[in-house]
GROMACS .gro file of C-alpha atoms in nm:
model
  217
    1MET     CA    1  -0.976  -0.762   1.107
    2ALA     CA    2  -1.146  -0.701   1.405
    3PHE     CA    3  -1.176  -0.331   1.553
    4PHE     CA    4  -1.246  -0.245   1.875
    5LYS     CA    5  -1.417   0.062   2.051
    6SER     CA    6  -1.178   0.147   2.328
    7LYS     CA    7  -0.811   0.104   2.396
    8GLU     CA    8  -0.855  -0.167   2.683
    9ASP     CA    9  -1.075  -0.382   2.426
   10ARG     CA   10  -0.788  -0.383   2.207
   11GLN     CA   11  -0.532  -0.482   2.491
   12VAL     CA   12  -0.775  -0.778   2.592
   13GLN     CA   13  -0.783  -0.916   2.216
   14VAL     CA   14  -0.450  -0.827   2.075
   15ASP     CA   15  -0.151  -1.019   2.173
   16PHE     CA   16   0.112  -0.736   2.132
   17ASP     CA   17   0.405  -0.966   2.222
   18HIS     CA   18   0.349  -1.147   1.883
   19LEU     CA   19   0.238  -0.886   1.624
   20PRO     CA   20   0.346  -0.931   1.277
   21ARG     CA   21   0.607  -0.658   1.154
   22HIS     CA   22   0.444  -0.583   0.810
   23ILE     CA   23   0.069  -0.658   0.706
   24ALA     CA   24  -0.029  -0.584   0.336
   25ILE     CA   25  -0.392  -0.555   0.215
   26ILE     CA   26  -0.560  -0.575  -0.120
   27MET     CA   27  -0.839  -0.326  -0.066
   28ASP     CA   28  -1.074  -0.464  -0.308
   29GLY     CA   29  -1.445  -0.527  -0.298
   30ASN     CA   30  -1.586  -0.206  -0.293
   31GLY     CA   31  -1.791  -0.222  -0.612
   32ARG     CA   32  -1.945  -0.497  -0.511
   33TRP     CA   33  -2.021  -0.368  -0.149
   34ALA     CA   34  -2.186  -0.075  -0.330
   35LYS     CA   35  -2.407  -0.311  -0.594
   36LYS     CA   36  -2.548  -0.495  -0.295
   37ARG     CA   37  -2.676  -0.197  -0.165
   38GLY     CA   38  -2.807  -0.031  -0.483
   39LEU     CA   39  -2.535   0.219  -0.491
   40PRO     CA   40  -2.323   0.347  -0.738
   41ARG     CA   41  -1.973   0.178  -0.730
   42THR     CA   42  -1.808   0.515  -0.685
   43ALA     CA   43  -2.003   0.505  -0.335
   44GLY     CA   44  -1.848   0.189  -0.255
   45HIS     CA   45  -1.475   0.347  -0.348
   46ALA     CA   46  -1.567   0.636  -0.087
   47ALA     CA   47  -1.668   0.401   0.174
   48GLY     CA   48  -1.331   0.218   0.124
   49ALA     CA   49  -1.130   0.507   0.161
   50GLU     CA   50  -1.269   0.600   0.479
   51ASN     CA   51  -1.204   0.229   0.621
   52PHE     CA   52  -0.864   0.257   0.484
   53ARG     CA   53  -0.799   0.582   0.703
   54THR     CA   54  -0.963   0.365   0.990
   55ILE     CA   55  -0.708   0.069   0.933
   56ALA     CA   56  -0.406   0.280   0.900
   57THR     CA   57  -0.472   0.443   1.224
   58TYR     CA   58  -0.560   0.178   1.431
   59CYS     CA   59  -0.234  -0.035   1.261
   60LYS     CA   60  -0.025   0.261   1.389
   61ASP     CA   61  -0.217   0.245   1.732
   62ILE     CA   62  -0.126  -0.135   1.787
   63GLY     CA   63   0.241  -0.066   1.694
   64LEU     CA   64   0.280  -0.240   1.361
   65ASP     CA   65   0.567  -0.151   1.185
   66TYR     CA   66   0.461  -0.156   0.832
   67LEU     CA   67   0.141  -0.163   0.652
   68THR     CA   68   0.112  -0.163   0.259
   69VAL     CA   69  -0.233  -0.111   0.098
   70TYR     CA   70  -0.325  -0.173  -0.279
   71ALA     CA   71  -0.509   0.124  -0.383
   72PHE     CA   72  -0.494   0.158  -0.764
   73SER     CA   73  -0.334  -0.138  -0.986
   74THR     CA   74  -0.156  -0.104  -1.325
   75GLU     CA   75  -0.463  -0.271  -1.444
   76ASN     CA   76  -0.765  -0.071  -1.307
   77TRP     CA   77  -0.678   0.192  -1.590
   78ALA     CA   78  -0.909  -0.044  -1.804
   79ARG     CA   79  -1.194   0.048  -1.561
   80PRO     CA   80  -1.493   0.304  -1.699
   81GLN     CA   81  -1.312   0.662  -1.705
   82GLU     CA   82  -1.596   0.780  -1.461
   83GLU     CA   83  -1.486   0.516  -1.199
   84VAL     CA   84  -1.107   0.601  -1.261
   85ASP     CA   85  -1.174   0.941  -1.218
   86ALA     CA   86  -1.376   0.903  -0.894
   87ILE     CA   87  -1.080   0.708  -0.771
   88MET     CA   88  -0.824   0.961  -0.869
   89ASN     CA   89  -1.045   1.230  -0.659
   90LEU     CA   90  -1.062   1.028  -0.351
   91LEU     CA   91  -0.657   0.968  -0.400
   92ARG     CA   92  -0.643   1.337  -0.404
   93ASP     CA   93  -0.876   1.414  -0.121
   94TYR     CA   94  -0.685   1.148   0.096
   95LEU     CA   95  -0.342   1.342  -0.006
   96LYS     CA   96  -0.488   1.674   0.117
   97GLU     CA   97  -0.630   1.543   0.430
   98SER     CA   98  -0.345   1.386   0.538
   99LEU     CA   99  -0.113   1.651   0.480
  100ARG     CA  100  -0.352   1.850   0.724
  101ASP     CA  101  -0.467   1.564   0.963
  102PHE     CA  102  -0.162   1.317   0.992
  103LYS     CA  103   0.092   1.583   1.087
  104LYS     CA  104   0.000   1.459   1.461
  105GLU     CA  105   0.008   1.088   1.357
  106ASN     CA  106   0.354   0.932   1.391
  107ILE     CA  107   0.321   0.763   1.025
  108ARG     CA  108   0.587   0.783   0.766
  109THR     CA  109   0.406   0.787   0.405
  110ARG     CA  110   0.531   0.616   0.122
  111PHE     CA  111   0.400   0.566  -0.252
  112ILE     CA  112   0.517   0.253  -0.435
  113GLY     CA  113   0.425   0.220  -0.807
  114ASP     CA  114   0.483   0.413  -1.132
  115ARG     CA  115   0.382   0.788  -1.087
  116GLY     CA  116   0.435   0.864  -1.449
  117PRO     CA  117   0.083   0.832  -1.566
  118LEU     CA  118  -0.076   1.019  -1.272
  119ALA     CA  119  -0.196   1.355  -1.296
  120PRO     CA  120   0.095   1.627  -1.200
  121ASP     CA  121  -0.092   1.771  -0.926
  122ILE     CA  122  -0.129   1.403  -0.750
  123GLN     CA  123   0.240   1.369  -0.790
  124GLU     CA  124   0.314   1.682  -0.626
  125LEU     CA  125   0.068   1.609  -0.343
  126MET     CA  126   0.245   1.260  -0.299
  127GLU     CA  127   0.571   1.409  -0.297
  128GLU     CA  128   0.478   1.679  -0.057
  129ALA     CA  129   0.322   1.359   0.157
  130GLU     CA  130   0.635   1.202   0.186
  131ALA     CA  131   0.868   1.478   0.262
  132SER     CA  132   0.645   1.612   0.535
  133THR     CA  133   0.658   1.255   0.718
  134ALA     CA  134   0.998   1.156   0.619
  135HIS     CA  135   1.128   1.219   0.967
  136LYS     CA  136   0.848   1.032   1.153
  137ASP     CA  137   0.985   0.734   1.288
  138GLY     CA  138   0.651   0.532   1.375
  139MET     CA  139   0.468   0.310   1.147
  140THR     CA  140   0.573   0.311   0.781
  141LEU     CA  141   0.249   0.344   0.514
  142ASN     CA  142   0.301   0.213   0.151
  143ILE     CA  143   0.030   0.315  -0.062
  144ALA     CA  144   0.023   0.126  -0.367
  145VAL     CA  145  -0.078   0.346  -0.671
  146ASN     CA  146  -0.049   0.251  -0.997
  147TYR     CA  147   0.135  -0.052  -0.911
  148GLY     CA  148   0.162  -0.418  -1.053
  149GLY     CA  149   0.383  -0.687  -0.915
  150ARG     CA  150   0.539  -0.775  -1.239
  151HIS     CA  151   0.599  -0.407  -1.343
  152GLU     CA  152   0.793  -0.366  -1.011
  153LEU     CA  153   0.996  -0.668  -1.120
  154VAL     CA  154   1.061  -0.516  -1.470
  155HIS     CA  155   1.153  -0.192  -1.280
  156ALA     CA  156   1.420  -0.361  -1.087
  157MET     CA  157   1.548  -0.537  -1.369
  158ARG     CA  158   1.614  -0.252  -1.582
  159ARG     CA  159   1.796  -0.092  -1.307
  160MET     CA  160   2.009  -0.373  -1.214
  161ALA     CA  161   2.080  -0.399  -1.615
  162SER     CA  162   2.154  -0.032  -1.632
  163GLU     CA  163   2.411  -0.073  -1.344
  164ALA     CA  164   2.554  -0.376  -1.477
  165ALA     CA  165   2.623  -0.196  -1.837
  166GLN     CA  166   2.788   0.069  -1.644
  167GLY     CA  167   3.014  -0.156  -1.468
  168ARG     CA  168   2.854  -0.081  -1.110
  169LEU     CA  169   2.709  -0.419  -1.085
  170ASN     CA  170   2.845  -0.753  -1.110
  171PRO     CA  171   2.604  -0.990  -1.234
  172ASP     CA  172   2.745  -1.293  -1.057
  173GLU     CA  173   2.658  -1.104  -0.749
  174ILE     CA  174   2.294  -1.086  -0.826
  175THR     CA  175   2.087  -1.276  -0.553
  176GLU     CA  176   1.770  -1.306  -0.412
  177ASP     CA  177   1.834  -1.054  -0.162
  178ARG     CA  178   1.995  -0.817  -0.424
  179VAL     CA  179   1.711  -0.852  -0.626
  180SER     CA  180   1.484  -0.730  -0.303
  181ASP     CA  181   1.718  -0.396  -0.293
  182TYR     CA  182   1.580  -0.292  -0.609
  183LEU     CA  183   1.219  -0.313  -0.543
  184TYR     CA  184   1.000  -0.044  -0.437
  185THR     CA  185   1.000  -0.182  -0.090
  186ALA     CA  186   1.368  -0.197  -0.055
  187GLY     CA  187   1.484  -0.202   0.311
  188GLN     CA  188   1.179  -0.318   0.443
  189PRO     CA  189   1.062  -0.681   0.566
  190ASP     CA  190   0.842  -0.907   0.320
  191PRO     CA  191   0.465  -0.899   0.449
  192ASP     CA  192   0.400  -1.116   0.711
  193LEU     CA  193   0.017  -1.170   0.628
  194ILE     CA  194  -0.169  -1.028   0.310
  195LEU     CA  195  -0.538  -0.968   0.348
  196ARG     CA  196  -0.783  -0.948   0.098
  197PRO     CA  197  -1.113  -0.850   0.251
  198SER     CA  198  -1.356  -0.933  -0.071
  199GLY     CA  199  -1.313  -1.293   0.003
  200GLU     CA  200  -1.079  -1.355  -0.302
  201TYR     CA  201  -0.766  -1.591  -0.285
  202ARG     CA  202  -0.575  -1.462  -0.570
  203LEU     CA  203  -0.278  -1.202  -0.542
  204SER     CA  204  -0.399  -1.012  -0.832
  205ASN     CA  205  -0.016  -0.925  -0.945
  206PHE     CA  206   0.043  -0.797  -0.573
  207MET     CA  207   0.383  -0.771  -0.437
  208ILE     CA  208   0.453  -1.113  -0.618
  209TRP     CA  209   0.824  -1.147  -0.507
  210GLN     CA  210   0.768  -1.017  -0.152
  211SER     CA  211   0.478  -1.276  -0.094
  212ASP     CA  212   0.618  -1.594  -0.271
  213ARG     CA  213   0.604  -1.767   0.028
  214LYS     CA  214   0.289  -1.600   0.196
  215SER     CA  215  -0.068  -1.709   0.185
  216VAL     CA  216  -0.365  -1.492   0.131
  217VAL     CA  217  -0.628  -1.441   0.411
   0.00000   0.00000   0.00000
């Protein structure tokens, strides 16, 4: 994705009449970026976090409706503890900064994924960030933390099974659209475009239901 220094540059190079409604980004490659420069992997994650803020603001400025970023997967817990701790601290810093600085931005922040394993203070910051931006009607920013596409489907199936057992859901009425209503992204359009800046061409368990007919760029 290209970034332009001025609003005039963006007006020349962005076709505002044909913007996608929803872009999803698998934000990886930070460790490899740092390694090439002789830096620790944690430095790569810090650079990636700063780039994320630039991307989010840019997408809001050009009028994108939805942006989803893959920040931390269910598989990332297997990384070295030092690296996991660094990522969690960056998440804390981002949440504190967003609560302070994003108040002026017309961005509604949501978190998708299983929050249960996250530290209590991070969960509290997430809830505060969502509550403080719930009234905003600009771009919706989904941040996927402890997220996995298969886990999302299991979570949805369990909810449907529970409602069926209670007599609140008729199994014969379960359709593809109905399944979508139980996903973390319920009520949002599927992504039109999935970007993976690292150059990989795999979804890596990211939005596997929502991206079934999409290509990774």
